[in-house]
């Protein structure tokens, strides 16, 4: 660990504290065997385990502290350290009686600047939890209390801190300026402080820095914790407003749709001079919705774009982005052809295709992602002619999975959380000396395996993996950029 700005005496003191802690843990192991201990001290996580722990006791410890990723059972049984080291853990002690492992929470014990903690935490967990913008978030809306939502003019957002008029200096720090406390000074007004930031649609995280003290926006009900001690306020730069004209006599009006799992009382609309409205952020794609006025559900009377639902009624539709044209050649004698897939929860009553001279087609708006779909002609499914499974579609691929060798394999598939672990939908193609599949991966953690002629294998070129419930492991991939 690099200890910049810390003198030698302090360094020796910290080192002594660490040695004392390890000594105490070892003594505990001798005095109270079997030991199982999880603790946090001096910016590090420590796990101490007695080697004679019973399986049930170890399983209970793992469940209590949510340590499934570490595969501690395998480590205790075999002594193999590879998986732990790959996840950033250090083996402090490993003998016949006890093992002690540790992992730093922060780069050093003397970090006091919240911005440094946020930035280091992102590096420590290998993923920007608070990236520049959460543009791949599916849906969101703002929830302010005691003040109005930030004013927006075109792409300019006016962040407002109410009160604190006795402060001498206030600045705005967030994901949009790399958490630099001096990058965006706020201007004092008669009722608080204001700063203008140019933002595109998406999700952002921020804090106010009041006389060098970092604080949440107390008037914002939305906040998120990264699990490492950092709370940050959340702001959505919205890109759509639901509006309902009339119904001025209604007491309460809500909107619900596919974007919020049709939660009836989640999105309370605000009363306006001529009706009701609520601004939200919606990702690219097709969204269905209905209004609920005093408990009565109905479609948007001013939106003619509708799709049938399972109640023999209709849902209003919003389409964000460009449509993809689904086509089916032939089947010109069919009376009804329906499209269904992972993008509409496999509803077979919603997307009826249009008949053309040579077959069928349907324009449907989708955002970047990996999709599976089927087509049903007169209630009979038409599957992929090669795999006999669902057809696949990748919009805006940004990552290529590669498996070298296996030149004698007949089929190779990619399975993982990106396709709900379907072993026969994402078929890889042979090019040169490797098998390839181009996918779209959002920022974050992804688990996957290859299926070679029906046999599941880890990615031999990826050293990062974690244990699964079948004790066979999954390869792990982190995507940190768009």
XYZ file of C-alpha atoms in Angstrom:
482
model
C 0.000 0.000 0.000
C 1.419 3.400 -0.914
C 1.396 5.804 2.042
C 1.840 9.261 0.554
C 1.765 12.159 3.001
C 2.088 9.895 6.068
C 5.301 10.127 8.107
C 7.308 7.087 9.137
C 6.067 7.114 12.735
C 2.429 7.060 11.653
C 3.216 4.301 9.186
C 4.885 2.249 11.942
C 1.863 2.851 14.165
C -0.547 1.659 11.501
C 1.602 -1.391 10.850
C 1.669 -2.174 14.577
C -2.130 -1.907 14.752
C -2.418 -4.344 11.874
C -0.059 -6.830 13.555
C -1.977 -6.548 16.828
C -5.258 -7.204 15.025
C -3.869 -10.293 13.303
C -2.412 -11.492 16.610
C -5.769 -11.083 18.364
C -7.547 -12.981 15.641
C -5.045 -15.816 15.919
C -5.413 -15.865 19.691
C -9.158 -16.040 19.266
C -8.683 -19.005 16.979
C -6.688 -20.845 19.661
C -9.023 -19.901 22.517
C -12.385 -20.449 20.824
C -11.976 -23.015 18.068
C -13.688 -23.222 15.686
C -13.601 -19.512 14.821
C -15.633 -17.647 12.208
C -15.301 -13.899 12.223
C -16.040 -11.051 9.816
C -14.869 -7.573 10.826
C -13.937 -4.152 9.444
C -11.024 -2.213 10.915
C -8.683 0.545 9.737
C -10.192 0.619 6.248
C -9.989 -3.140 5.681
C -12.362 -6.092 5.693
C -11.115 -9.166 7.588
C -12.405 -12.734 7.550
C -10.995 -15.290 9.995
C -12.053 -18.947 9.730
C -11.057 -22.004 11.727
C -10.046 -24.943 9.554
C -12.236 -27.368 11.584
C -15.485 -25.537 10.902
C -18.415 -27.820 10.190
C -19.966 -27.433 6.732
C -23.311 -26.276 8.127
C -21.620 -23.674 10.321
C -19.560 -22.331 7.404
C -22.626 -22.212 5.151
C -24.497 -20.252 7.818
C -21.599 -17.787 8.107
C -21.497 -17.310 4.318
C -25.241 -16.727 4.156
C -25.186 -14.265 7.063
C -22.540 -12.057 5.466
C -23.486 -12.680 1.792
C -20.057 -14.120 0.900
C -21.153 -16.494 -1.844
C -18.784 -14.953 -4.410
C -15.692 -15.978 -2.432
C -16.164 -19.766 -2.636
C -14.854 -20.155 0.916
C -15.867 -23.827 1.035
C -13.442 -24.623 -1.789
C -10.704 -22.535 -0.175
C -11.042 -24.256 3.223
C -11.158 -27.711 1.637
C -8.347 -27.415 -0.919
C -6.333 -24.364 0.089
C -6.658 -22.986 -3.451
C -6.280 -19.214 -3.281
C -6.834 -18.325 -6.940
C -10.469 -17.246 -6.700
C -9.873 -15.091 -3.612
C -6.820 -13.375 -5.083
C -8.702 -12.658 -8.318
C -11.366 -10.865 -6.281
C -8.772 -8.672 -4.573
C -8.339 -10.518 -1.249
C -4.973 -11.009 0.459
C -4.104 -14.215 2.347
C -2.672 -12.966 5.658
C -2.524 -16.320 7.489
C -3.167 -19.827 6.227
C -2.071 -22.683 8.476
C -3.511 -25.947 9.782
C -5.695 -24.218 12.342
C -6.852 -20.918 10.851
C -6.955 -18.746 7.755
C -7.231 -14.961 7.777
C -7.909 -12.978 4.614
C -8.237 -9.226 4.148
C -9.239 -6.680 1.556
C -8.907 -2.862 1.692
C -12.014 -0.720 1.670
C -9.991 2.348 0.684
C -6.491 2.995 -0.614
C -5.246 4.238 2.787
C -6.533 4.837 6.281
C -6.086 8.595 6.116
C -8.464 9.288 3.222
C -10.808 12.023 4.414
C -11.936 13.675 1.188
C -15.345 12.222 0.198
C -14.462 12.644 -3.473
C -11.351 10.498 -3.011
C -13.406 7.853 -1.240
C -15.994 7.792 -4.001
C -13.390 7.539 -6.763
C -11.315 4.901 -4.961
C -14.394 2.884 -4.069
C -15.261 2.723 -7.748
C -11.793 1.353 -8.524
C -11.912 -1.058 -5.600
C -15.090 -2.757 -6.777
C -13.955 -2.656 -10.428
C -17.119 -0.852 -11.536
C -18.046 2.840 -11.646
C -21.119 2.606 -9.416
C -21.525 6.331 -9.941
C -20.421 6.829 -13.580
C -20.725 10.091 -15.480
C -24.311 9.294 -16.381
C -26.614 6.328 -15.945
C -27.906 6.642 -19.495
C -28.702 2.930 -19.644
C -31.165 3.135 -16.769
C -34.596 1.988 -17.919
C -36.786 4.464 -16.059
C -36.701 7.095 -13.323
C -38.331 10.215 -11.907
C -37.447 12.866 -9.336
C -38.884 13.145 -5.842
C -38.155 16.464 -4.187
C -39.678 17.670 -0.925
C -39.909 21.232 0.403
C -38.790 22.596 -2.963
C -39.614 22.281 -6.631
C -37.604 20.063 -8.939
C -34.585 21.719 -10.530
C -35.505 24.130 -13.315
C -34.525 22.973 -16.809
C -34.029 25.130 -19.895
C -33.144 23.050 -22.938
C -30.176 20.967 -21.700
C -29.254 23.350 -18.849
C -30.203 22.167 -15.342
C -30.261 24.645 -12.431
C -29.184 22.791 -9.287
C -30.572 24.621 -6.241
C -29.561 24.354 -2.584
C -32.186 25.887 -0.338
C -31.052 28.007 2.614
C -27.479 27.900 3.957
C -27.247 31.647 3.279
C -24.691 32.091 6.071
C -22.219 29.805 4.313
C -19.197 31.504 2.804
C -18.617 29.044 -0.047
C -20.757 26.358 -1.674
C -19.967 24.149 -4.659
C -21.622 21.301 -6.541
C -19.835 17.969 -7.036
C -21.142 14.923 -8.841
C -20.770 12.302 -11.493
C -20.989 15.002 -14.166
C -17.752 16.752 -13.015
C -15.799 13.749 -11.691
C -16.678 14.677 -8.104
C -14.308 17.641 -8.105
C -15.453 19.989 -5.313
C -13.950 23.103 -6.903
C -15.094 22.512 -10.466
C -18.612 23.936 -10.118
C -18.946 26.804 -7.621
C -22.500 27.800 -6.757
C -23.811 31.372 -6.794
C -25.548 32.797 -3.731
C -29.155 34.016 -4.097
C -31.620 35.513 -1.622
C -32.930 32.029 -0.717
C -29.986 29.693 -1.271
C -27.377 28.732 -3.854
C -27.605 27.872 -7.553
C -25.389 26.334 -10.250
C -26.168 25.622 -13.898
C -24.963 22.364 -15.479
C -25.472 21.194 -19.058
C -26.725 17.589 -18.963
C -28.094 15.061 -21.405
C -31.009 12.797 -20.477
C -30.100 10.185 -17.899
C -29.377 9.492 -14.263
C -26.837 11.481 -12.227
C -25.410 11.485 -8.688
C -24.361 14.579 -6.751
C -23.590 16.281 -3.417
C -23.240 19.829 -2.162
C -19.962 20.997 -0.579
C -20.819 23.655 2.015
C -17.730 25.335 3.491
C -15.699 22.178 2.718
C -18.352 19.927 4.276
C -19.900 17.348 1.937
C -23.650 16.911 2.339
C -26.605 15.283 0.646
C -29.428 17.330 -0.819
C -31.771 17.152 2.178
C -34.719 18.192 0.009
C -34.230 15.277 -2.391
C -35.862 11.986 -1.356
C -33.737 9.993 -3.820
C -30.333 8.779 -2.664
C -28.159 5.722 -3.235
C -25.406 4.040 -1.264
C -22.570 2.227 -2.995
C -22.245 -0.274 -0.141
C -18.886 1.207 0.867
C -20.045 4.175 2.936
C -20.908 6.701 0.213
C -24.434 8.134 0.096
C -25.205 10.343 -2.891
C -28.287 12.238 -4.003
C -29.849 11.121 -7.294
C -31.159 13.331 -10.073
C -32.858 12.294 -13.331
C -32.564 14.586 -16.331
C -35.967 13.749 -17.747
C -36.815 13.357 -21.415
C -40.582 12.809 -21.433
C -43.671 14.187 -19.674
C -46.875 12.261 -19.225
C -49.744 14.735 -19.664
C -53.462 14.274 -19.152
C -55.732 17.130 -20.142
C -58.963 17.592 -18.195
C -60.059 15.424 -15.260
C -59.740 18.535 -13.093
C -62.385 17.196 -10.701
C -60.350 14.069 -9.936
C -58.727 13.925 -6.498
C -55.695 11.849 -7.490
C -54.344 10.728 -10.857
C -51.588 8.161 -11.398
C -49.831 6.756 -14.450
C -48.652 3.144 -14.621
C -46.994 1.166 -17.360
C -44.491 -1.421 -18.508
C -41.649 0.847 -17.346
C -42.630 0.549 -13.646
C -44.138 -2.955 -13.704
C -47.641 -1.476 -13.732
C -47.450 -0.324 -10.108
C -50.781 1.390 -9.610
C -49.887 3.933 -6.922
C -46.242 4.642 -7.699
C -46.358 7.633 -10.072
C -48.635 10.328 -8.665
C -49.175 13.053 -11.245
C -49.102 16.757 -10.414
C -52.132 18.952 -10.944
C -51.742 21.705 -13.556
C -54.005 24.508 -14.747
C -55.504 22.306 -17.464
C -55.055 18.772 -16.135
C -52.204 16.604 -14.834
C -48.559 15.904 -15.671
C -45.373 14.205 -14.447
C -41.895 14.390 -16.058
C -39.905 11.122 -16.201
C -36.821 9.585 -17.764
C -37.493 6.746 -20.233
C -34.882 4.672 -22.029
C -35.005 3.892 -25.712
C -37.662 1.362 -26.608
C -41.406 0.812 -26.617
C -43.369 1.615 -23.457
C -47.051 0.943 -22.776
C -49.091 2.797 -20.166
C -52.517 3.801 -18.800
C -53.847 6.535 -16.508
C -55.688 5.896 -13.240
C -58.025 8.671 -12.045
C -59.606 8.014 -8.642
C -59.159 4.270 -9.163
C -60.451 4.135 -12.761
C -58.021 2.868 -15.442
C -58.155 4.271 -18.999
C -55.965 4.912 -22.055
C -54.524 8.292 -22.945
C -57.388 10.067 -24.776
C -54.912 12.194 -26.734
C -52.647 9.356 -27.896
C -53.892 7.298 -30.837
C -50.995 4.835 -30.670
C -52.391 1.796 -28.845
C -51.720 -1.918 -28.428
C -54.144 -4.601 -27.216
C -53.685 -6.067 -23.744
C -54.647 -9.286 -21.961
C -57.898 -7.781 -20.659
C -59.369 -7.318 -24.148
C -58.707 -3.604 -23.812
C -55.879 -1.356 -25.010
C -52.743 0.275 -23.612
C -51.377 3.577 -24.869
C -47.890 3.444 -26.398
C -44.747 5.613 -26.313
C -41.931 4.844 -28.744
C -38.496 6.276 -27.907
C -35.884 5.856 -30.629
C -35.798 4.245 -34.048
C -37.896 1.198 -34.989
C -36.508 -2.184 -35.991
C -38.407 -3.915 -38.795
C -39.268 -7.532 -37.950
C -40.034 -9.548 -41.076
C -41.337 -13.005 -41.965
C -41.121 -14.221 -45.528
C -43.913 -16.389 -46.852
C -46.880 -17.645 -44.842
C -49.095 -15.510 -47.058
C -52.022 -17.875 -46.426
C -51.892 -17.313 -42.670
C -54.799 -15.395 -41.173
C -52.913 -13.951 -38.221
C -49.204 -13.644 -37.446
C -48.022 -12.453 -34.033
C -44.586 -11.348 -32.790
C -43.592 -12.025 -29.170
C -40.309 -11.892 -27.308
C -38.280 -10.945 -24.286
C -38.935 -7.276 -25.121
C -42.684 -7.580 -24.356
C -42.623 -10.352 -21.728
C -43.643 -12.904 -24.376
C -47.186 -11.551 -24.673
C -48.826 -13.281 -27.631
C -51.814 -10.948 -27.814
C -50.035 -7.640 -28.323
C -47.901 -7.409 -31.486
C -49.899 -8.442 -34.536
C -47.769 -8.267 -37.706
C -48.877 -6.556 -40.913
C -49.317 -8.527 -44.116
C -47.175 -7.569 -47.115
C -46.958 -8.777 -50.714
C -44.355 -11.430 -49.850
C -44.971 -12.097 -46.157
C -45.346 -10.169 -42.902
C -43.613 -7.315 -41.109
C -43.863 -5.127 -38.031
C -41.858 -2.033 -37.039
C -41.084 -2.113 -33.299
C -38.854 0.318 -31.406
C -36.104 -1.229 -29.303
C -33.178 0.208 -27.392
C -29.680 -1.321 -27.338
C -29.737 -4.871 -25.974
C -29.878 -8.608 -26.572
C -33.278 -10.049 -27.377
C -34.965 -13.350 -28.063
C -38.210 -13.642 -29.984
C -40.627 -15.969 -31.726
C -43.236 -15.571 -34.404
C -46.572 -17.343 -34.232
C -48.558 -17.966 -37.433
C -52.129 -19.087 -36.824
C -51.194 -20.156 -33.285
C -48.203 -22.225 -34.467
C -44.702 -21.161 -33.446
C -42.053 -20.586 -36.106
C -38.632 -21.117 -34.517
C -35.103 -20.619 -35.772
C -34.528 -23.162 -38.601
C -31.018 -24.017 -37.330
C -31.300 -24.133 -33.552
C -35.035 -24.909 -33.389
C -35.079 -22.404 -30.543
C -35.976 -18.726 -30.223
C -34.662 -16.297 -32.805
C -32.103 -13.799 -31.528
C -31.562 -10.095 -32.136
C -28.741 -7.836 -30.895
C -29.222 -4.083 -31.140
C -26.043 -1.988 -31.026
C -23.451 -4.707 -30.196
C -20.462 -3.367 -28.249
C -18.609 -6.486 -27.074
C -17.422 -9.682 -28.767
C -17.254 -12.954 -26.834
C -14.441 -15.177 -28.136
C -13.593 -18.835 -27.639
C -10.413 -20.082 -29.293
C -9.908 -23.642 -30.444
C -12.623 -26.313 -30.344
C -12.359 -26.615 -34.116
C -14.116 -29.994 -34.039
C -17.136 -28.728 -32.123
C -20.428 -28.887 -33.979
C -22.173 -26.119 -32.021
C -21.039 -23.519 -29.506
C -23.472 -21.290 -27.618
C -23.105 -18.382 -25.217
C -25.239 -18.546 -22.063
C -25.381 -16.105 -19.181
C -27.357 -13.435 -17.413
C -27.660 -11.589 -20.721
C -30.051 -14.289 -22.038
C -31.366 -15.807 -18.808
C -28.860 -18.676 -19.151
C -30.573 -20.126 -22.198
C -28.094 -22.777 -23.516
C -29.427 -22.788 -27.073
C -30.333 -19.252 -28.138
C -27.096 -17.263 -28.643
C -25.226 -19.411 -31.157
C -21.591 -18.482 -31.755
C -20.077 -18.438 -35.259
C -16.790 -19.987 -36.310
C -14.318 -17.466 -37.767
C -10.711 -18.506 -38.259
C -9.480 -20.304 -35.150
C -12.174 -19.038 -32.770
C -15.889 -18.894 -32.081
C -17.497 -15.427 -31.870
C -20.694 -13.807 -30.630
C -21.281 -10.048 -30.732
C -23.474 -8.824 -27.857
C -24.570 -5.593 -26.223
C -23.417 -5.320 -22.622
C -24.487 -2.592 -20.222
C -22.106 -1.225 -17.636
C -21.675 -3.596 -14.734
C -21.031 -7.204 -13.877
C -21.927 -10.045 -16.225
C -21.765 -13.811 -15.609
C -21.504 -16.277 -18.482
C -20.302 -19.671 -19.760
C -19.849 -21.361 -23.115
C -21.833 -24.447 -24.121
C -19.733 -26.625 -26.436
C -21.691 -29.525 -27.956
C -23.925 -29.477 -24.896
C -21.069 -29.239 -22.344
C -20.888 -26.126 -20.154
C -17.370 -24.684 -19.749
C -15.754 -21.602 -18.235
C -14.054 -19.109 -20.529
C -10.436 -20.416 -20.645
C -9.169 -16.954 -21.612
C -10.804 -15.207 -18.638
C -9.133 -15.737 -15.269
C -11.947 -14.016 -13.356
C -14.664 -16.368 -12.155
C -16.939 -16.977 -9.184
C -18.648 -19.988 -7.721
C -22.290 -20.778 -8.471
C -24.974 -22.875 -6.806
C -23.942 -25.945 -8.828
C -20.284 -25.720 -7.705
C -19.207 -25.463 -11.356
C -18.347 -21.759 -11.454
C -19.250 -18.926 -13.822
C -16.912 -16.657 -15.752
C -17.248 -13.005 -14.736
C -16.891 -9.946 -16.935
C -16.969 -6.283 -15.885
C -17.943 -3.585 -18.359
C -16.839 -0.145 -17.184
C -17.506 1.940 -20.297
C -20.244 2.307 -22.884
